[in-house]
Tab-separated table of C-alpha atoms in Angstrom:
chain	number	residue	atom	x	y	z
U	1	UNK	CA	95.255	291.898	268.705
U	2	UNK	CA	92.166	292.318	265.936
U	3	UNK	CA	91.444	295.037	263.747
U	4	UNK	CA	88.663	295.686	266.587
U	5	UNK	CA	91.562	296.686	269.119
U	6	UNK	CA	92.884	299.152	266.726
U	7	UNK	CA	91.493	302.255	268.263
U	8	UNK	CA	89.362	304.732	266.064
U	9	UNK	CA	91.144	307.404	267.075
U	10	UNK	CA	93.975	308.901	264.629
U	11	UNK	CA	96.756	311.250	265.889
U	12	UNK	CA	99.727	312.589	264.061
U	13	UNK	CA	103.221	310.456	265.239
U	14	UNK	CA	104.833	313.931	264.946
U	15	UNK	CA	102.456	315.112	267.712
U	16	UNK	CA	104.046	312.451	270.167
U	17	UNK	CA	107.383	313.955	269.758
U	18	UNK	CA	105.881	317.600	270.300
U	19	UNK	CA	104.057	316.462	273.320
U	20	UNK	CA	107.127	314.450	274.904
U	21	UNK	CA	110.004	316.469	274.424
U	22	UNK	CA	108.532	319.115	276.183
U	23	UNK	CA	107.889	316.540	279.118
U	24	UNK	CA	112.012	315.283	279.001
U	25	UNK	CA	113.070	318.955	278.701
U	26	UNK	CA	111.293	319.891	281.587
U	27	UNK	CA	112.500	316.975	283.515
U	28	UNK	CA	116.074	317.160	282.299
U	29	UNK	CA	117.547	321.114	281.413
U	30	UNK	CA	120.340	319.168	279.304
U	31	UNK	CA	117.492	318.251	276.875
U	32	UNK	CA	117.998	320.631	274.064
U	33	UNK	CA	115.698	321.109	270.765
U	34	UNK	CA	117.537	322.385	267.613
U	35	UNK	CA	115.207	323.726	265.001
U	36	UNK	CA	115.469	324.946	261.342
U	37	UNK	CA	112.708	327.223	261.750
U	38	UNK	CA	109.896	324.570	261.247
U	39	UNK	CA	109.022	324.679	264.352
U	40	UNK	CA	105.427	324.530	263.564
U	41	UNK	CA	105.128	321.589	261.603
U	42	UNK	CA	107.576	319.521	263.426
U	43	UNK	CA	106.071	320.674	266.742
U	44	UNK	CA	108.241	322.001	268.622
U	45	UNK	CA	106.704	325.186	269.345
U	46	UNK	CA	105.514	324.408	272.824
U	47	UNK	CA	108.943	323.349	273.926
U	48	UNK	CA	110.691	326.719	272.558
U	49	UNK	CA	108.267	328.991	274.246
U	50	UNK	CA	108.066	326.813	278.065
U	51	UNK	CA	112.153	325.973	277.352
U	52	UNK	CA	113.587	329.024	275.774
U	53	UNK	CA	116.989	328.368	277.550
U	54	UNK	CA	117.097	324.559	276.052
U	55	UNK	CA	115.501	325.719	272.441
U	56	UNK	CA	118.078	327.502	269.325
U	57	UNK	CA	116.627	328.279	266.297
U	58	UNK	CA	119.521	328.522	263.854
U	59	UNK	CA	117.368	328.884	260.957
U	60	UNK	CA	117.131	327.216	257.117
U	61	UNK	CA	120.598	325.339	257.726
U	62	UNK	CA	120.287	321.400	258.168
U	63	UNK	CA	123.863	321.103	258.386
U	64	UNK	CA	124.615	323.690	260.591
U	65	UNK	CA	122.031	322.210	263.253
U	66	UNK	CA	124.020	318.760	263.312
U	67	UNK	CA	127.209	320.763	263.673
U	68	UNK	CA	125.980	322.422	266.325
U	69	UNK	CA	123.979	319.388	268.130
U	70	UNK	CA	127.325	317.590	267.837
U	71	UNK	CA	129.225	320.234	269.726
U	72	UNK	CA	125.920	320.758	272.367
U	73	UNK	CA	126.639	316.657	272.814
U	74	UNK	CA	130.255	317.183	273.427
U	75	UNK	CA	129.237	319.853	276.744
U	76	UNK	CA	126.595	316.844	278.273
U	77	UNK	CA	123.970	318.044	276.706
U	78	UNK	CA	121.046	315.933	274.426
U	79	UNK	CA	120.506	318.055	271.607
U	80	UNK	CA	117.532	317.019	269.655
U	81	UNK	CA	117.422	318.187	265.583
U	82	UNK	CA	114.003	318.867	264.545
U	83	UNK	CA	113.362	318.825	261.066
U	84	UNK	CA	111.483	317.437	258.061
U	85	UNK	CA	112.618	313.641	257.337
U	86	UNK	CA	113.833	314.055	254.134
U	87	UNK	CA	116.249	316.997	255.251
U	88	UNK	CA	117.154	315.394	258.478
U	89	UNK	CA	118.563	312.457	256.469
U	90	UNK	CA	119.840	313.388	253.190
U	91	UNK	CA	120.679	317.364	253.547
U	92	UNK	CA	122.380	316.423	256.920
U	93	UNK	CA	124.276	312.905	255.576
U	94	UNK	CA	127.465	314.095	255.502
U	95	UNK	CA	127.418	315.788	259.095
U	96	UNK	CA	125.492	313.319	260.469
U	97	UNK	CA	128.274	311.005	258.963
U	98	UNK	CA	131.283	312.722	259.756
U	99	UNK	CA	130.410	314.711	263.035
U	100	UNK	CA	127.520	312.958	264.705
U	101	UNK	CA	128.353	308.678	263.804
U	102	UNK	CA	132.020	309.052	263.372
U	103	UNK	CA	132.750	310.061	267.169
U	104	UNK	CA	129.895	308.448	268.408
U	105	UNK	CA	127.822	311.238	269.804
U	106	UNK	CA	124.947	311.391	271.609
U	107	UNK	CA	122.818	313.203	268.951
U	108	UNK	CA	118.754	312.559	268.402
U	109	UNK	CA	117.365	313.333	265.007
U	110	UNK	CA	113.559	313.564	265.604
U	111	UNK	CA	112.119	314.296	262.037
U	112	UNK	CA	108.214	314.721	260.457
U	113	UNK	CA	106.616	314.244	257.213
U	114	UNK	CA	108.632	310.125	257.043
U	115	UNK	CA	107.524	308.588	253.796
U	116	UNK	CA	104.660	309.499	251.528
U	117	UNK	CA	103.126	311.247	254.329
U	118	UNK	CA	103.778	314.705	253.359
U	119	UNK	CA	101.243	313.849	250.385
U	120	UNK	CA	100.675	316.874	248.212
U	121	UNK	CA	103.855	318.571	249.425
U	122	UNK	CA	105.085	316.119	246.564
U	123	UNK	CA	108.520	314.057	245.551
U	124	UNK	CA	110.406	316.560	246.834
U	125	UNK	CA	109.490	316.299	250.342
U	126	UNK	CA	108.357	312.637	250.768
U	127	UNK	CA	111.592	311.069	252.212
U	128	UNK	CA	111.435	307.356	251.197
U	129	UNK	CA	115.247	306.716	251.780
U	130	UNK	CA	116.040	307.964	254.489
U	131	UNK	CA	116.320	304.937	257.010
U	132	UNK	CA	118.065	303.367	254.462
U	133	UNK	CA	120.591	305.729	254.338
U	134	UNK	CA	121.441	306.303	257.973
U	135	UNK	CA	120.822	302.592	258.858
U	136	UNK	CA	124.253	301.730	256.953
U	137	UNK	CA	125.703	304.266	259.178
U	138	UNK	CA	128.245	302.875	262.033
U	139	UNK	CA	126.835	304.005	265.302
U	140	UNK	CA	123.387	305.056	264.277
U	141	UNK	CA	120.040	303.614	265.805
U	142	UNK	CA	117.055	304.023	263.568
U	143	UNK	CA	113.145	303.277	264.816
U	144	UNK	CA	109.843	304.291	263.390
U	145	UNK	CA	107.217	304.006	266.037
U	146	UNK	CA	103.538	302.634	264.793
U	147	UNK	CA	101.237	305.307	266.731
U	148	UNK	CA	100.974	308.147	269.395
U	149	UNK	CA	102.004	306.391	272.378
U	150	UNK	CA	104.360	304.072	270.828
U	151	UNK	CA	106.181	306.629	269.776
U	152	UNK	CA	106.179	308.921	273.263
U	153	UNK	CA	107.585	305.725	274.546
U	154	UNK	CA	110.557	305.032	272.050
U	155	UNK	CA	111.280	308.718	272.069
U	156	UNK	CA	111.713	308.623	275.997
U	157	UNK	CA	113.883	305.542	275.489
U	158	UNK	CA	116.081	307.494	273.000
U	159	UNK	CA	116.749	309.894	275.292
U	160	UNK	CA	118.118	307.383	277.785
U	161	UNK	CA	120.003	305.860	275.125
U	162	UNK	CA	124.004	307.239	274.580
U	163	UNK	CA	124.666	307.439	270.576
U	164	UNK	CA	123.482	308.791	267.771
U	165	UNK	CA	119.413	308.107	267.059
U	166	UNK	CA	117.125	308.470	264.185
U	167	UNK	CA	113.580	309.376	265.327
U	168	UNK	CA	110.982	309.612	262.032
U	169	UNK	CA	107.691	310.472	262.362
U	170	UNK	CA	104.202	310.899	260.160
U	171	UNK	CA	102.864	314.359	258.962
U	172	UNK	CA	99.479	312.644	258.618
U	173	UNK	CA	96.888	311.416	261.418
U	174	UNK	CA	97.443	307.640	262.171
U	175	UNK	CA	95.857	305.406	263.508
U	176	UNK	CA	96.168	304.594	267.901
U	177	UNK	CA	97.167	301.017	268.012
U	178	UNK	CA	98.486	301.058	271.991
U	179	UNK	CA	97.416	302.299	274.796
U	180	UNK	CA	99.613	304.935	276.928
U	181	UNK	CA	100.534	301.633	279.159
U	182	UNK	CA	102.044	299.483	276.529
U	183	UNK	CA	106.079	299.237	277.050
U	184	UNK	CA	108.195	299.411	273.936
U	185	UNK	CA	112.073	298.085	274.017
U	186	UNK	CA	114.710	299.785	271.060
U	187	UNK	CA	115.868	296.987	268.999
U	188	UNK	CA	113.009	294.542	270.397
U	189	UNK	CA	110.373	293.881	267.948
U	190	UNK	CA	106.547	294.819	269.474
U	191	UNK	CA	104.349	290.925	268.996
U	192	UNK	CA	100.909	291.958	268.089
U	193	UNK	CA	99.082	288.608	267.716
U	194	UNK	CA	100.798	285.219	266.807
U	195	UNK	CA	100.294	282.584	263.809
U	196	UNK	CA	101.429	279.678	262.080
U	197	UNK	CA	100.758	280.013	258.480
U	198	UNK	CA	102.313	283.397	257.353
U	199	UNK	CA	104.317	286.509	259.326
U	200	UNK	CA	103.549	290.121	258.508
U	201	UNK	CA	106.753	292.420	259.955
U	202	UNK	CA	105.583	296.093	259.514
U	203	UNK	CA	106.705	299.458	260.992
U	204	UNK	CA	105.707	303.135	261.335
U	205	UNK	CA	102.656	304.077	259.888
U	206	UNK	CA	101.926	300.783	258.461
U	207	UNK	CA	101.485	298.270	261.073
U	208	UNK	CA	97.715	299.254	260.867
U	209	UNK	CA	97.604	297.699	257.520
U	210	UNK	CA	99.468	294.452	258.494
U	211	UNK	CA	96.830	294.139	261.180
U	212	UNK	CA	93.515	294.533	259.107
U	213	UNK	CA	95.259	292.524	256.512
U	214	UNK	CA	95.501	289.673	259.238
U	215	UNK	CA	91.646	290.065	260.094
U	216	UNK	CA	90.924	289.699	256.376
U	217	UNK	CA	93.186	286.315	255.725
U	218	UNK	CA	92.488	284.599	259.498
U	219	UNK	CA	88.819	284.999	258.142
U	220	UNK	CA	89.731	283.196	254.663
U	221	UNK	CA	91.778	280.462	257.206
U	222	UNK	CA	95.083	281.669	256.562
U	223	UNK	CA	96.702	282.026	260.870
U	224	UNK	CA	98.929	285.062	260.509
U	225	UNK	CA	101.510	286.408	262.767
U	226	UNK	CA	102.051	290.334	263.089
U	227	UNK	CA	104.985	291.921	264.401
U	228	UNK	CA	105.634	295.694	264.394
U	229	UNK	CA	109.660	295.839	264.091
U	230	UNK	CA	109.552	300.011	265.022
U	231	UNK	CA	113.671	299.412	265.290
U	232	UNK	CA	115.028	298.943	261.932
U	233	UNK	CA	118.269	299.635	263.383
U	234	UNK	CA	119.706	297.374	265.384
U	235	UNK	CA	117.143	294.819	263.945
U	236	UNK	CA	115.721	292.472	266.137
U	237	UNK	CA	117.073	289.524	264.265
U	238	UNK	CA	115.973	286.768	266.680
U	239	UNK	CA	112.320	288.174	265.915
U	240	UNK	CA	112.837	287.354	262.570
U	241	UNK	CA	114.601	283.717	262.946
U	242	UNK	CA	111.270	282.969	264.844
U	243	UNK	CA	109.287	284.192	261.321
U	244	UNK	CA	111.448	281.347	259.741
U	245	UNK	CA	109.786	278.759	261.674
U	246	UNK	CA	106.572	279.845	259.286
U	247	UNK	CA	109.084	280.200	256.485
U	248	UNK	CA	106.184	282.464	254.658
U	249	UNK	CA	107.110	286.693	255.708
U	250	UNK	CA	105.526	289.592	254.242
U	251	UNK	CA	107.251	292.969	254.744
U	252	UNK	CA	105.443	296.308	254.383
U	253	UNK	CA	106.829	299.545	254.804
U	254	UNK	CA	106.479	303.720	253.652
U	255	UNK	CA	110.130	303.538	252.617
U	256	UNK	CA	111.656	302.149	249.289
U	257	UNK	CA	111.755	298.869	249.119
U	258	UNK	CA	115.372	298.992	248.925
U	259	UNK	CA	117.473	299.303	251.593
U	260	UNK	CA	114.101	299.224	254.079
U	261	UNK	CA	112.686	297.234	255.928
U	262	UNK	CA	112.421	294.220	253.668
U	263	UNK	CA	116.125	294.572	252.633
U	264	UNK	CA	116.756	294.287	256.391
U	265	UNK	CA	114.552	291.009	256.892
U	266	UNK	CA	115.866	289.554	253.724
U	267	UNK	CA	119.409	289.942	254.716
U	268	UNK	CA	118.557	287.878	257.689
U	269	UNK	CA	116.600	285.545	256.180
U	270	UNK	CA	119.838	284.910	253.381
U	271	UNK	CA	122.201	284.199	256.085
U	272	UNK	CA	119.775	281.918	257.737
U	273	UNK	CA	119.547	280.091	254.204
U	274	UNK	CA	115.664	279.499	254.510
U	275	UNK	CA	112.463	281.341	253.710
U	276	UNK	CA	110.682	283.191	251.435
U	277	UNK	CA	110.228	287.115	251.726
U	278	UNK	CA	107.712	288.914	249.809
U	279	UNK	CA	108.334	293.058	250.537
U	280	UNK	CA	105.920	295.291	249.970
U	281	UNK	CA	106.764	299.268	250.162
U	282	UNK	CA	107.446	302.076	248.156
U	283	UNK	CA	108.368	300.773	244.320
U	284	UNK	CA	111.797	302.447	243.860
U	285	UNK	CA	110.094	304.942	242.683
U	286	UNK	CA	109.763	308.956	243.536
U	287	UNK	CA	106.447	310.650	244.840
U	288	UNK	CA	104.204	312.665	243.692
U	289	UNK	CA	101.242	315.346	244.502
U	290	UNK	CA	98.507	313.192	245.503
U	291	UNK	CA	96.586	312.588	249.201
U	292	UNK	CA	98.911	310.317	251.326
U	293	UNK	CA	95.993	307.172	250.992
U	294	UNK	CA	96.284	307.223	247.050
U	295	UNK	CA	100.271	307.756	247.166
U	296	UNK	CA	100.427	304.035	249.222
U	297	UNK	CA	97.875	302.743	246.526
U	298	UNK	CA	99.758	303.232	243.911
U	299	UNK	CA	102.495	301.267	245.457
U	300	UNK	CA	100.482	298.612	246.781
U	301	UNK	CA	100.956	299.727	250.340
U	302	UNK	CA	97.064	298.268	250.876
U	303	UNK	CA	95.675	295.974	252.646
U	304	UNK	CA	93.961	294.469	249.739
U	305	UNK	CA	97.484	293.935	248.400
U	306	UNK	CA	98.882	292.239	251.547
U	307	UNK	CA	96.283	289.904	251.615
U	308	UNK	CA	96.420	288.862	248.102
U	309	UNK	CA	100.205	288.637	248.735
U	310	UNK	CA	99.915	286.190	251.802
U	311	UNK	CA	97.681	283.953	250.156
U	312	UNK	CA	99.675	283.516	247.130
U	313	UNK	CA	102.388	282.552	249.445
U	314	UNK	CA	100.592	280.002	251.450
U	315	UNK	CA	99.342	278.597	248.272
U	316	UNK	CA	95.317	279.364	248.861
């Protein structure tokens, strides 16, 4: 896949949630949507006024929600929390912890605004740790789809899946990499074009910029494999042990840098005992009010930077 393939189009990942769960709760009445009265901006609006028998509101209480998901889950039910990521993760830890991942229930967390996409909402509300956290979490599957349909895909999976899941979406437009037909497998890395000189693993909302980056270098002879690794938890580690036979990887990632992505590929790559990993991501560093585009700048979330980075590493 080129930069070429990458569609123009740009569509909100939190969109693909609002547009699918209303499609599984319709098929499925034990589908269930708990909000915290962001129902708007994590869109779930459509699915509380077609499903207002599978929808509670229980208002501005993160923890309450997973207490109350947990006991939906216990009844057969699939109760979805909808809420902003860095609430879902950090607000919610200890219930998620101790209610949700403890006795292995079968709990979704679907939350918006992942990363430094909630932009000029500030530090406050960028969540840049929260995979990090719950991935260390017994139990607990964590995925960041690339794009729309990506996305409707894994979040139909998760459904199907028993056990606790961690769903994050974008608040900002991103853009359409698939097309509605591609199939998507939890914990199975997505190959997006193959290489022998350097491998780019991305995820979420910056896969995009692994695959321009790859343009850029295959023009400046540099053969560059992209993988979009939208399961950070369970990691597709064979996916990885293939990137060894390049030996050259390049994370990139709207999370910290620690704990991420990269800390997940550079675990594998230790305890393979071979490689080199270069991570780029956010700098272990907190947000700030600025547009989303100039928040990954000034953590060298660019392409410009991933380029520069891969041909350091191949030596050209």
């Amino acid at each position: 896949m080129t930069t070429a393939q990458v569609q123009q189009k740009k569509i909100a990942t939190r969109d693909a949630f609002g547009h699918e769960i209303v499609e599984l709760g319709l098929k499925n009445k034990n589908i269930y949507v708990v909000d915290v009265d962001i129902g708007k901006s994590c869109k779930t609006t459509e699915f509380s006024k077609r499903l207002p028998n599978q929808h509670i509101n229980v208002g501005i209480a993160e923890q309450n929600a997973a207490g109350i998901a947990a006991g939906l889950s216990t009844t057969g039910k699939i109760p979805f929390v909808s809420t902003y990521a860095v609430f879902g993760s950090l607000r919610m830890a200890e219930q998620i912890r101790q209610e949700i991942c403890y006795p292995n229930l079968n709990v979704k967390i679907a939350c918006s605004h992942g990363g430094v996409t909630p932009a000029n909402d500030g530090g406050s509300h960028q969540a840049i740790e929260d995979m990090g956290v719950l991935r260390t979490m017994p139990n607990m599957t964590v995925i960041m789809g690339a794009d729309y349909y990506s996305c409707r895909k894994l979040i139909a999976q998760a459904a199907e899946l028993y056990g606790p899941v961690y769903l994050r979406f974008t608040r900002d437009a991103v853009p359409v990499i698939y097309d509605e037909n591609e199939e998507f497998e939890i914990g199975k890395a997505k190959k997006l074009r193959d290489g022998k000189d350097l491998a780019i693993i991305a995820n979420g909302d910056t896969v995009h910029l692994g695959l321009k980056a790859a343009d850029e270098l295959e023009k400046q002879g540099i053969s560059v494999k992209v993988l979009d690794m939208h399961t950070l938890k369970p990691l597709d580690r064979d996916a990885v042990v293939e990137c060894l036979d390049i030996g050259k990887i390049i994370t990139v990632e709207d999370h910290n840098i620690l704990n991420g992505l990269g800390s997940a590929v550079s675990e594998v790559v230790a305890e393979e005992g071979r490689g080199i990993v270069r991570r780029i991501g956010i700098q272990d560093r907190f947000g700030e009010s600025a547009p989303y585009e100039k928040l990954l700048e000034l953590n060298g979330i660019t392409v410009e930077n991933i380029v520069e980075t891969g041909k350091a590493l191949v030596g050209k």
